Amino acid sequence: MRNRYLGLLPGLLVLLLLPLGPAAQNSTACARWCPPNSSCVDGTSCRCLPGFSSSSGSEIFTSLLESCDDINECGPPLTVSCGQSADCKNTEGSYYCMCIPGYALVSGAPTFRNESENMCQDVDECSSGQHRCHSSTVCSNTVGSYTCRCRRGWLPKPGFQDKRVTTVCEEIFATWTAPPGIKSQRLSHFFKRLQDLSENFSPASVQNTIQDLIQEVGDLLETPRDLETLPRSEQHFVATNLLFGLEDVLRGLSKALPNGPLTFSSPTGPALSLEVQDQGDRNITLIQNQTKMMLTWDTVHESGDSGPVVVGLISTPGMGKLLAEAPLVLDTEKQAVLHEAHKDLLQEIHPILLSDVISAFISNKNTQNLSSPVTFVFQHSVIPGPRQEVFCVFWEHGQNGNGHWATKGCRTVGTRDNSTTCQCTHLSAFAVLMVHYEVQEEDPALAVITYVGLGLSLLCLLLVALTFLLCKAIQNTSTSLHLQLSICLFLAHLLFLTAIDRTQIKVLCAIVAGALHYLYLAAFTWMLLEGLHLFLTARNLTVVNYSGVNRFMKWLMFPVGYGVPAVIVAISAATRPNLYGTPTRCWLHSEKGFKWGFLGPVCAIFSVNLALFLMTLWILKSKLSSLNSDMSTLQNTRMLTFKATAQLFILGCTWCLGILQVGPAAHVMAYLFTIINSLQGVFIFLVYCLLSQQVREQWRKWFKGSKKTKAESEKYMLSSGDMSDACRRSGEI
């Protein structure tokens, strides 16, 4: 049916044209049905515009079904020629020519029409600034393009290729300049040689460059010449420059090395050990001279960079000349340990370099906070003495270009005769320092007073304990307090004399410190109970029956006397057990206020005893003013007053003088403290035994009883002898 309708179209067109009349038959009229991109020839035909062609290929067409399509002059097939270094660009109904990238018309026009107009020439993108090279590369113009090549002494970063438009490079021979303000011909000559190495460097000769660099550094340290005449501060400035400059240059140069371990050395001393790896899962160990470095692969590769990873260890034995008398800055924790160990006796610190100065580096420059510590083992010929301590240190760069030894981030794992093991959480230049402490000799007179006084106290405390333990007739609450106080002080003084300086075995020293802590706290607690009992006794002087006071003290004294110190020591040991024992004494560390586990209760007890003493004196004063001429009562009251005064003197004054050992009077206070404290047992024996009438009576009974027993024994022996003689004579008869 569709074909039938198409057959009717010519007839329909004739009918449509009939109304036009004679004008439609005029040959000069324009056909209104011409398709787009065409023009009419006459009333019955059309022609396509230039750049277009009819669908039938006819120049003039009369069919209403024709269309004018764009002619692609740029082909294929190519109908026009733009010439060399140019491309044809088709447009609707036309075309134009354009220079290919990297070329441009001399006239500066963007386009042209044909080969005769072709004046394309090469564009220098490098000089015109039209290139896109990275700052680490140099632009090189080529015909119609450009390339980006690495700077001299640089290499493409992993994942990039040289002489590409997208090339990115990294520095291999790092810039190393002389420290400013240092006037030294020897140093100037060194940096002149360094500049020659940098200018002549090529990646192919990287191993020779490293060897020459190690040799130059060795020659400089072997013969420093005028560097030795510089002030110490300037020598330290030069050493800082050499340590960090050498590390940066070697870190860069090592990136051009092949995979595997490499070693470079110089006859003058410096040496370098390197390990270059693409990937790995093992620990890395480098040994150089007398130093070993151990670290994990994860620590090396944590930067996430692709490509080979480098680990290096440099030994510079001669660097110690430039680092002589360099200051040592201890971190806060080590300073506390130092002052705790030597207290006020410390005069001066002399750090001595025990090992070679070594520098450790890896590919990643950011090594200030490593995921796992790096271990170093240093060998040294000197064995530390009793007043010498070994520190693992690193050279810290100062803001003014200077430097100093520091311990932050490094710890000493252990020292065995001539080797020291260190662990550090960062990388830098490391060494082992031996610190010699100039310590004043302790006053020999104080030592003699201490040993003699404590010896007498031990004897007196033993007599007091035996007296109150064996004399059942005088046993009561008061004598029980005296007995427990004497036992605690006896054990504390005995342990102090025999084990206070046994610091060789740390565990044993910590146990001794804990035992002393407990025994002295227990002694002070019993002193508190003594003061409380004395106060209650004075308050109840008019009471004939003391049973209420006695029951209260019996119920209270043992749980308090031994339980409270045990709780305090248990809490201290559970929270900070490592602070029991110092490097020189088996006592409590002062670090983090740990000593207040002893001083706090002592000060509290002293304050309470002082308050009880004042109240006791007030009560006794009232009693003295109301007494009659009863001499026995007056005598007892005066004895209580004397004992109260002696109680305060014995129990409080000793430790109060110990706290007051500061300022100009420290020496005098030290003598008073030593004398009174060491003779505390003598004072207890004097007050509780010699001045006690009951004790003296018991002693007299002992002596009389022993004499009577001896006499009866002798009488028995004599009577036995007479009887045996009589029996012998009767036998003879």
XYZ file of C-alpha atoms in Angstrom:
733
model
C 0.000 0.000 0.000
C 2.946 2.319 0.771
C 4.123 1.922 -2.900
C 0.669 2.859 -4.092
C 0.737 6.112 -2.132
C 4.200 6.935 -3.464
C 2.899 6.555 -7.044
C 0.276 9.235 -6.323
C 2.864 11.843 -5.226
C 3.687 13.197 -8.778
C 0.021 13.731 -9.498
C -0.415 15.495 -6.159
C 2.473 17.818 -6.939
C 0.938 18.727 -10.351
C -2.340 19.637 -8.669
C -0.490 21.800 -6.134
C 1.343 23.694 -8.900
C -1.697 24.331 -11.124
C -3.029 27.259 -9.073
C 0.285 29.075 -9.596
C -0.754 29.786 -13.135
C 1.704 30.933 -15.784
C 4.253 32.222 -13.242
C 5.025 28.655 -12.247
C 6.131 27.856 -15.699
C 8.611 30.779 -15.785
C 12.144 29.415 -16.186
C 13.677 32.251 -14.189
C 11.641 31.622 -11.000
C 13.485 30.037 -7.935
C 12.444 26.644 -6.736
C 11.276 26.871 -3.143
C 11.764 23.216 -2.331
C 15.635 23.171 -2.480
C 17.071 21.294 0.536
C 19.322 22.920 3.184
C 22.927 23.851 2.197
C 21.761 24.400 -1.442
C 20.646 27.172 -3.757
C 18.086 27.146 -6.577
C 19.194 27.196 -10.200
C 15.768 27.872 -11.658
C 12.209 27.059 -10.891
C 12.779 23.295 -11.262
C 16.402 22.580 -10.212
C 18.831 23.184 -7.303
C 22.585 23.138 -6.758
C 24.513 22.290 -3.519
C 26.606 25.062 -1.939
C 30.444 24.862 -2.109
C 31.689 22.276 0.382
C 28.570 20.137 -0.021
C 27.534 17.496 -2.565
C 24.187 16.008 -3.518
C 23.291 12.526 -2.452
C 23.135 11.451 -6.125
C 26.423 13.102 -6.991
C 24.815 15.394 -9.566
C 25.827 19.009 -9.565
C 22.272 20.110 -10.469
C 19.304 18.082 -9.379
C 15.539 18.359 -9.780
C 14.384 15.651 -7.451
C 12.726 16.641 -4.250
C 14.357 13.623 -2.552
C 17.915 14.959 -2.937
C 19.950 16.290 0.042
C 23.234 18.254 0.270
C 25.845 16.600 2.501
C 29.170 18.047 3.841
C 32.266 17.162 1.829
C 35.185 16.039 4.101
C 38.104 17.705 2.337
C 40.512 16.222 4.903
C 39.604 12.747 3.628
C 40.134 10.103 3.268
C 40.631 10.472 0.492
C 42.510 13.704 1.068
C 41.340 16.363 -1.391
C 43.522 19.207 -0.051
C 47.139 19.382 1.148
C 48.221 21.415 4.161
C 51.905 20.573 3.804
C 54.408 19.285 6.414
C 53.974 19.691 10.160
C 50.324 20.544 9.717
C 46.971 18.840 10.037
C 43.768 19.357 8.072
C 40.695 20.151 10.148
C 37.307 19.653 8.464
C 34.391 21.964 9.177
C 30.805 21.975 7.863
C 31.074 23.097 4.289
C 34.742 23.954 4.550
C 38.129 23.125 6.179
C 41.288 24.761 7.524
C 44.929 23.825 8.134
C 46.637 24.004 11.547
C 50.216 23.381 12.670
C 50.642 20.191 14.681
C 51.531 20.494 18.437
C 55.071 21.742 18.871
C 54.837 23.942 15.732
C 53.346 27.347 14.999
C 53.023 29.748 12.027
C 55.669 32.381 11.756
C 52.950 34.979 11.411
C 51.345 33.849 14.635
C 48.016 33.135 12.905
C 46.222 30.087 14.234
C 45.130 28.604 10.839
C 45.786 28.707 7.087
C 44.058 27.329 3.941
C 46.564 25.399 1.833
C 50.129 24.193 1.504
C 51.290 27.406 -0.137
C 50.453 29.250 3.079
C 52.234 26.681 5.277
C 54.877 28.484 7.337
C 54.889 26.074 10.355
C 58.104 25.953 12.367
C 59.219 24.301 15.639
C 58.166 25.979 18.917
C 60.749 26.070 21.772
C 58.493 25.202 24.727
C 61.415 25.408 27.158
C 62.368 29.031 26.428
C 58.766 30.176 25.988
C 57.654 28.647 29.288
C 55.002 26.481 27.673
C 56.427 23.231 29.083
C 55.053 21.263 32.044
C 58.297 19.861 33.452
C 58.511 19.176 37.207
C 60.751 21.453 39.254
C 63.115 18.518 39.840
C 63.815 18.264 36.078
C 65.312 20.355 33.275
C 63.375 21.047 30.033
C 65.070 19.994 26.780
C 63.514 21.134 23.470
C 63.108 18.642 20.621
C 61.729 19.043 17.076
C 58.040 19.492 17.584
C 58.120 18.649 21.325
C 60.272 18.637 24.487
C 61.472 16.259 27.198
C 62.092 16.617 30.957
C 65.373 15.188 32.175
C 66.635 14.910 35.762
C 68.982 17.530 37.076
C 72.617 16.646 37.505
C 73.013 14.495 40.579
C 69.323 13.540 40.545
C 67.573 10.326 39.493
C 63.961 9.521 38.528
C 61.799 8.655 41.501
C 60.528 5.086 41.682
C 57.755 4.623 39.088
C 59.037 7.346 36.749
C 61.342 7.297 33.703
C 63.877 9.883 32.709
C 63.417 12.180 29.672
C 59.661 12.032 29.655
C 57.208 14.909 29.850
C 55.940 13.445 33.150
C 59.371 12.722 34.673
C 59.758 13.454 38.429
C 63.224 13.179 39.998
C 64.793 13.140 43.451
C 68.137 14.477 44.517
C 70.956 11.980 44.685
C 73.918 14.175 45.561
C 72.313 16.405 48.186
C 73.415 20.002 48.546
C 76.013 20.269 51.307
C 77.350 23.705 52.163
C 79.966 24.821 54.669
C 78.767 26.064 58.078
C 78.498 29.859 57.983
C 80.872 31.966 60.022
C 83.600 29.319 60.357
C 86.996 30.482 59.105
C 89.105 27.425 58.339
C 91.308 26.719 55.351
C 91.124 23.003 56.037
C 87.315 23.083 55.989
C 87.279 25.226 52.818
C 89.530 22.702 51.064
C 87.182 19.888 52.090
C 84.121 21.592 50.623
C 86.052 22.418 47.430
C 86.725 18.679 46.992
C 83.073 18.007 47.798
C 81.974 20.387 45.052
C 84.233 18.591 42.560
C 82.629 15.278 43.482
C 79.168 16.756 42.993
C 79.980 18.269 39.587
C 81.573 15.068 38.285
C 78.885 12.774 39.675
C 76.974 10.389 37.443
C 74.701 7.540 38.550
C 76.965 5.045 36.788
C 79.897 5.971 39.043
C 77.946 6.201 42.325
C 80.101 3.611 44.147
C 83.293 5.467 43.289
C 81.709 8.710 44.452
C 80.750 7.189 47.827
C 84.239 5.759 48.275
C 85.826 9.133 47.490
C 83.442 10.881 49.883
C 84.274 8.486 52.739
C 87.972 9.041 52.023
C 87.620 12.848 52.078
C 85.765 12.768 55.414
C 88.407 10.453 56.856
C 91.234 12.750 55.739
C 89.481 15.746 57.282
C 89.018 14.035 60.657
C 92.512 12.520 60.595
C 94.239 15.863 59.940
C 91.882 18.642 61.101
C 94.768 21.174 61.250
C 93.345 24.633 61.985
C 89.998 23.118 63.045
C 91.656 22.097 66.315
C 92.437 25.736 67.111
C 88.792 26.794 66.893
C 86.812 27.431 70.083
C 84.921 24.416 71.414
C 81.561 25.878 70.406
C 82.723 26.323 66.789
C 84.167 22.807 66.738
C 80.776 21.494 67.833
C 79.194 23.604 65.065
C 81.496 21.991 62.484
C 80.807 18.493 63.867
C 77.051 19.074 63.594
C 77.458 20.141 59.964
C 79.616 17.127 59.135
C 77.346 14.577 60.825
C 74.068 15.695 59.293
C 75.547 16.727 55.926
C 77.271 13.373 55.452
C 74.080 11.531 56.393
C 71.970 13.468 53.852
C 74.459 12.987 50.998
C 74.872 9.256 51.658
C 71.108 8.772 51.920
C 70.720 10.230 48.445
C 73.683 8.505 46.812
C 72.669 5.110 48.157
C 69.444 5.238 46.122
C 71.491 4.761 42.955
C 73.163 1.605 44.293
C 72.247 -1.936 43.233
C 70.380 -4.216 45.613
C 72.299 -6.094 48.257
C 74.777 -5.386 51.072
C 77.681 -3.031 50.409
C 80.605 -1.845 52.515
C 82.858 1.173 52.041
C 85.846 1.966 54.237
C 88.757 4.345 54.486
C 92.266 3.701 55.865
C 91.826 6.779 58.060
C 88.881 5.296 59.958
C 85.413 6.179 58.580
C 83.382 3.278 57.211
C 79.918 2.700 55.807
C 77.703 -0.392 55.745
C 74.621 -0.393 53.514
C 71.723 -2.708 52.799
C 69.572 -2.038 49.711
C 66.398 -4.119 49.343
C 63.300 -4.030 47.159
C 61.243 -5.917 49.686
C 61.771 -8.240 52.594
C 60.285 -9.800 55.691
C 63.320 -10.261 57.878
C 65.189 -8.212 60.426
C 68.121 -6.164 59.176
C 71.477 -6.240 60.946
C 74.401 -4.006 60.047
C 77.840 -4.189 61.662
C 80.466 -1.491 61.344
C 83.737 -1.407 63.263
C 82.644 -2.208 66.833
C 78.976 -1.302 66.529
C 75.971 -3.428 65.575
C 72.547 -2.079 64.533
C 69.398 -4.225 64.428
C 65.956 -3.150 63.199
C 62.869 -4.695 61.632
C 61.839 -4.487 57.982
C 58.543 -2.825 58.948
C 60.458 0.001 60.603
C 62.468 0.580 57.422
C 59.553 0.349 54.999
C 56.912 2.183 57.045
C 57.172 5.317 54.898
C 55.198 3.543 52.164
C 57.527 4.630 49.355
C 57.823 2.294 46.406
C 61.153 1.144 45.091
C 64.280 -0.010 46.914
C 64.730 0.781 50.591
C 68.128 1.730 52.001
C 69.522 1.188 55.511
C 72.916 2.663 56.343
C 75.331 2.730 59.276
C 78.284 5.169 59.216
C 81.157 5.027 61.673
C 83.300 8.166 62.128
C 85.940 7.424 64.788
C 87.744 10.762 64.424
C 84.605 12.782 65.125
C 85.311 12.562 68.845
C 88.072 15.185 68.486
C 85.539 17.803 67.408
C 83.001 16.717 70.035
C 85.325 16.996 73.039
C 83.722 18.630 76.088
C 80.328 18.639 74.381
C 77.497 19.211 76.871
C 75.165 16.427 77.947
C 71.465 17.173 78.400
C 69.635 14.468 80.353
C 65.899 14.017 80.071
C 63.715 14.664 83.116
C 63.574 11.050 84.261
C 67.332 10.529 84.103
C 67.943 13.807 85.938
C 65.707 12.619 88.769
C 67.610 9.326 88.950
C 70.930 11.180 88.954
C 70.004 13.479 91.838
C 68.436 10.618 93.727
C 71.586 8.563 93.396
C 73.936 11.226 94.699
C 71.668 13.743 96.389
C 73.622 16.809 97.556
C 76.984 15.094 97.248
C 77.113 15.546 93.472
C 79.680 18.178 92.482
C 80.384 17.886 88.750
C 79.658 15.636 85.764
C 82.371 14.737 83.247
C 81.028 12.902 80.161
C 83.611 10.776 78.385
C 83.064 9.340 74.901
C 83.428 5.561 75.155
C 82.499 4.466 71.624
C 82.881 5.648 68.050
C 80.314 8.154 66.835
C 77.961 6.356 64.443
C 75.150 7.694 62.242
C 72.173 5.564 61.225
C 69.811 6.416 58.395
C 67.109 4.893 56.210
C 65.416 5.996 52.972
C 62.678 7.813 54.840
C 63.853 11.111 56.300
C 61.069 11.186 58.880
C 62.611 9.019 61.589
C 61.738 10.994 64.719
C 59.118 8.541 65.947
C 59.681 5.009 64.696
C 57.028 2.323 65.116
C 59.505 0.015 66.874
C 62.847 0.841 68.513
C 66.204 0.305 66.839
C 68.782 -1.662 68.849
C 72.468 -0.731 68.955
C 75.274 -2.743 70.545
C 78.446 -0.729 71.196
C 81.811 -2.251 72.058
C 84.189 -0.184 74.187
C 87.504 -0.913 75.849
C 86.853 1.026 79.073
C 84.896 -0.688 81.844
C 82.815 1.727 83.984
C 83.912 2.107 87.582
C 81.836 2.472 90.772
C 81.383 6.238 90.310
C 80.821 6.045 86.583
C 77.575 5.509 84.722
C 76.986 4.720 81.045
C 74.410 6.606 78.961
C 73.148 5.937 75.438
C 73.098 9.342 73.761
C 72.487 10.968 70.391
C 73.694 14.233 68.904
C 70.816 16.721 68.864
C 70.901 19.582 66.372
C 70.421 22.977 68.059
C 68.508 25.921 66.621
C 71.686 27.998 66.271
C 73.452 25.280 64.272
C 75.238 23.986 67.343
C 74.431 20.737 69.104
C 74.682 18.700 72.285
C 74.440 15.137 73.510
C 70.935 14.136 74.627
C 69.227 11.028 75.983
C 65.587 11.654 75.035
C 64.132 8.684 73.174
C 67.103 6.427 73.999
C 67.514 4.054 76.887
C 70.348 1.902 78.125
C 69.204 -1.719 78.039
C 72.306 -3.056 79.756
C 76.079 -2.804 80.155
C 78.381 -5.811 80.413
C 82.016 -4.988 81.019
C 83.082 -3.679 77.596
C 79.735 -3.628 75.723
C 76.570 -1.561 76.034
C 73.171 -2.238 74.460
C 70.914 0.709 73.604
C 67.429 1.117 72.169
C 66.226 4.310 70.471
C 62.910 5.305 68.902
C 64.517 7.657 66.370
C 67.590 7.769 64.144
C 70.467 10.226 64.306
C 74.143 10.221 65.279
C 74.657 7.972 68.325
C 77.379 7.145 70.825
C 77.920 5.806 74.339
C 79.028 8.250 77.012
C 80.488 7.349 80.369
C 79.610 9.935 82.982
C 82.059 10.307 85.859
C 80.628 11.766 89.030
C 82.880 13.807 91.264
C 81.325 13.015 94.612
C 82.404 14.392 97.937
C 83.576 11.833 100.405
C 81.088 11.476 103.205
C 82.217 12.927 106.511
C 84.103 10.101 108.253
C 83.113 11.495 111.641
C 79.436 11.069 110.748
C 80.103 7.496 109.623
C 81.842 6.705 112.930
C 79.024 8.306 114.926
C 76.455 6.348 112.931
C 78.086 2.956 113.415
C 79.001 3.499 117.085
C 75.636 5.042 117.935
C 73.615 2.362 116.163
C 75.766 -0.329 117.763
C 75.007 1.026 121.241
C 71.346 1.427 120.307
C 71.128 -2.186 119.183
C 72.596 -3.355 122.494
C 70.268 -1.145 124.525
C 67.190 -2.087 122.490
C 68.037 -5.767 122.972
C 68.234 -5.232 126.753
C 64.918 -3.352 126.730
C 63.236 -6.117 124.723
C 64.583 -8.867 126.979
C 63.565 -6.938 130.103
C 59.956 -6.415 129.064
C 59.721 -9.885 127.562
C 61.065 -11.836 130.565
C 59.855 -9.747 133.519
C 56.290 -10.977 133.797
C 55.678 -9.028 136.974
C 55.848 -5.672 135.224
C 54.085 -6.677 132.008
C 51.157 -4.375 131.181
C 49.912 -2.217 128.328
C 52.706 0.317 128.734
C 55.486 -2.266 128.701
C 53.866 -3.992 125.693
C 54.112 -0.715 123.784
C 57.761 -0.333 124.842
C 58.496 -3.909 123.778
C 56.963 -3.585 120.286
C 58.687 -0.235 119.685
C 62.038 -1.700 120.742
C 61.634 -4.766 118.512
C 60.754 -2.668 115.431
C 63.627 -0.240 115.973
C 66.065 -3.080 116.680
C 65.201 -4.880 113.434
C 65.182 -1.639 111.413
C 68.592 -0.513 112.725
C 70.082 -3.979 112.286
C 68.877 -4.172 108.671
C 70.088 -0.615 108.035
C 73.583 -1.405 109.275
C 73.953 -4.663 107.392
C 72.112 -4.158 104.076
C 71.466 -0.486 103.270
C 74.218 -0.410 100.607
C 73.690 -3.909 99.124
C 72.724 -2.589 95.683
C 74.443 -5.219 93.523
C 71.341 -7.438 93.250
C 68.394 -5.205 92.367
C 65.697 -7.618 93.529
C 67.370 -8.108 96.907
C 67.907 -4.361 97.229
C 64.213 -3.738 96.528
C 63.250 -6.275 99.216
C 65.573 -4.586 101.736
C 64.113 -1.179 100.881
C 60.582 -2.501 101.343
C 61.487 -4.107 104.677
C 63.098 -0.878 105.938
C 60.033 1.053 104.776
C 57.776 -1.236 106.768
C 59.930 -1.469 109.916
C 60.486 2.278 110.259
C 56.791 2.987 109.591
C 55.884 0.390 112.197
C 58.297 2.011 114.675
C 56.705 5.396 114.097
C 53.236 3.912 114.475
C 54.211 2.431 117.842
C 55.625 5.857 118.751
C 52.184 7.287 117.990
C 50.573 4.683 120.214
C 53.109 5.520 122.941
C 52.133 9.175 122.734
C 48.422 8.326 122.794
C 48.858 6.061 125.801
C 50.860 8.710 127.641
C 48.119 11.272 127.003
C 45.366 8.909 128.201
C 47.397 8.060 131.300
C 47.893 11.745 132.145
C 44.197 12.449 131.622
C 43.239 9.640 134.022
C 45.719 10.409 136.809
C 42.917 10.727 139.342
C 41.373 7.461 138.304
C 42.475 4.535 140.374
C 41.253 1.867 137.963
C 42.985 2.057 134.555
C 41.109 -0.900 133.140
C 39.187 1.230 130.611
C 42.368 2.717 129.143
C 44.104 -0.654 129.161
C 41.235 -2.393 127.369
C 41.117 0.355 124.734
C 44.881 0.190 124.073
C 44.977 -3.608 123.995
C 42.175 -3.658 121.447
C 43.787 -0.907 119.327
C 47.542 -1.298 119.435
C 48.344 -4.460 117.484
C 46.009 -3.890 114.479
C 47.192 -0.289 114.247
C 50.846 -0.886 115.118
C 51.442 -3.523 112.474
C 48.407 -3.262 110.194
C 48.574 0.394 109.140
C 52.253 0.232 108.000
C 51.495 -2.995 106.128
C 48.668 -1.303 104.203
C 50.849 1.707 103.305
C 53.739 -0.469 102.115
C 51.394 -2.774 100.182
C 49.873 0.177 98.307
C 53.313 1.633 97.538
C 54.688 -1.694 96.331
C 51.614 -2.402 94.204
C 51.628 0.986 92.452
C 55.364 1.530 91.871
C 57.446 -1.513 92.785
C 60.335 -0.329 90.582
C 60.941 2.662 92.865
C 62.143 0.502 95.732
C 65.952 0.718 95.705
C 68.253 3.423 94.288
C 71.606 3.047 92.492
C 73.510 3.732 95.726
C 71.106 2.872 98.584
C 68.446 0.279 99.274
C 65.838 2.881 100.091
C 62.954 4.709 98.431
C 63.345 6.696 95.197
C 62.420 10.369 95.337
C 61.049 10.142 91.789
C 57.361 11.089 91.344
C 57.072 11.861 95.058
C 57.482 8.208 96.020
C 59.274 9.117 99.273
C 56.065 10.658 100.551
C 54.863 7.122 101.113
C 57.221 7.325 104.104
C 57.530 11.053 104.833
C 53.761 11.630 104.711
C 52.872 9.216 107.539
C 55.960 10.310 109.528
C 55.005 13.990 109.335
C 51.421 13.134 110.259
C 52.577 11.092 113.274
C 54.966 13.825 114.346
C 52.154 16.410 114.164
C 49.767 14.229 116.186
C 52.457 13.448 118.781
C 53.206 17.155 119.108
C 49.514 17.890 119.716
C 49.290 15.062 122.267
C 52.437 16.322 123.966
C 51.063 19.849 124.349
C 47.768 18.542 125.713
C 49.640 16.265 128.117
C 51.716 19.180 129.401
C 48.545 21.214 129.943
C 46.950 18.394 131.930
C 50.113 17.920 134.029
C 50.347 21.641 134.714
C 46.783 21.620 136.052
C 47.535 18.583 138.198
C 50.713 20.161 139.644
C 48.857 23.313 140.650
C 46.149 21.319 142.496
C 48.445 18.904 144.317
C 48.996 19.066 148.078
C 52.236 18.285 149.782
C 51.909 14.614 149.029
C 55.468 14.066 147.829
C 54.834 10.652 146.314
C 52.094 11.966 144.033
C 54.220 14.993 143.161
C 57.169 12.781 142.347
C 55.065 10.573 140.041
C 53.694 13.603 138.248
C 57.157 15.044 137.713
C 58.322 11.709 136.371
C 55.445 11.740 133.863
C 56.382 15.261 132.828
C 59.983 14.241 132.290
C 58.938 11.190 130.322
C 56.595 13.218 128.168
C 59.378 15.650 127.346
C 61.784 12.791 126.648
C 59.106 11.112 124.543
C 58.838 14.132 122.252
C 62.612 14.492 122.097
C 63.112 10.848 121.171
C 60.255 10.376 118.773
C 60.017 13.703 116.956
C 63.188 15.734 117.178
C 65.276 13.203 115.260
C 63.341 13.377 112.035
C 62.598 17.070 112.365
C 66.350 17.727 112.298
C 66.659 15.491 109.255
C 64.182 17.642 107.355
C 66.026 20.826 108.410
C 69.308 19.840 106.699
C 69.245 22.779 104.295
C 71.066 26.086 104.001
C 74.140 27.183 105.966
C 73.179 25.163 109.036
C 72.932 21.881 107.095
C 76.275 20.588 108.419
C 75.326 21.245 112.053
C 71.899 19.716 111.547
C 73.498 16.656 109.983
C 75.602 16.104 113.104
C 72.631 16.613 115.442
C 70.459 14.315 113.348
C 73.103 11.570 113.275
C 73.864 11.744 116.999
C 70.265 11.760 118.204
C 69.000 9.231 115.675
C 71.818 6.759 116.199
C 71.418 6.967 120.006
C 67.643 6.609 119.996
C 67.887 3.107 121.413
C 70.122 4.387 124.238
C 67.530 7.046 125.135
C 64.748 4.445 125.178
C 66.832 2.236 127.484
C 67.543 5.221 129.726
C 63.919 6.377 130.035
C 62.059 3.066 130.063
C 64.528 0.964 132.076
C 67.130 2.892 134.093
C 64.680 5.601 135.207
C 61.878 3.118 135.904
C 61.661 2.087 139.552
C 59.727 -1.080 138.719
C 62.358 -2.212 136.253
C 65.181 -1.521 138.680
C 63.377 -3.548 141.354
C 62.959 -6.433 138.950
C 66.637 -6.265 138.085
C 67.534 -6.366 141.813
C 65.280 -9.386 142.262
C 67.033 -11.035 139.333
C 70.436 -10.377 140.782
C 69.348 -11.510 144.282
C 67.647 -14.550 142.840
C 70.682 -15.476 140.826
C 72.981 -14.991 143.870
C 70.623 -17.026 146.094
C 70.445 -19.740 143.492
C 74.206 -19.725 143.197
C 74.619 -19.924 146.997
C 72.117 -22.751 147.285
C 73.909 -24.528 144.483
C 77.241 -24.149 146.229
C 75.696 -25.304 149.546
C 74.194 -28.306 147.816
C 77.548 -29.144 146.284
C 79.266 -28.903 149.694
C 76.652 -31.045 151.440
C 76.880 -33.619 148.704
C 80.644 -33.673 149.135
C 80.369 -34.186 152.934
C 77.898 -36.985 152.492
C 80.106 -38.758 150.021
C 83.076 -38.443 152.392
C 81.017 -39.919 155.269
C 79.938 -42.807 153.117
C 83.536 -43.406 152.083
C 84.725 -43.492 155.741
C 81.947 -45.861 156.828
C 82.905 -48.138 154.042
C 86.465 -48.160 155.181
C 85.359 -49.103 158.720
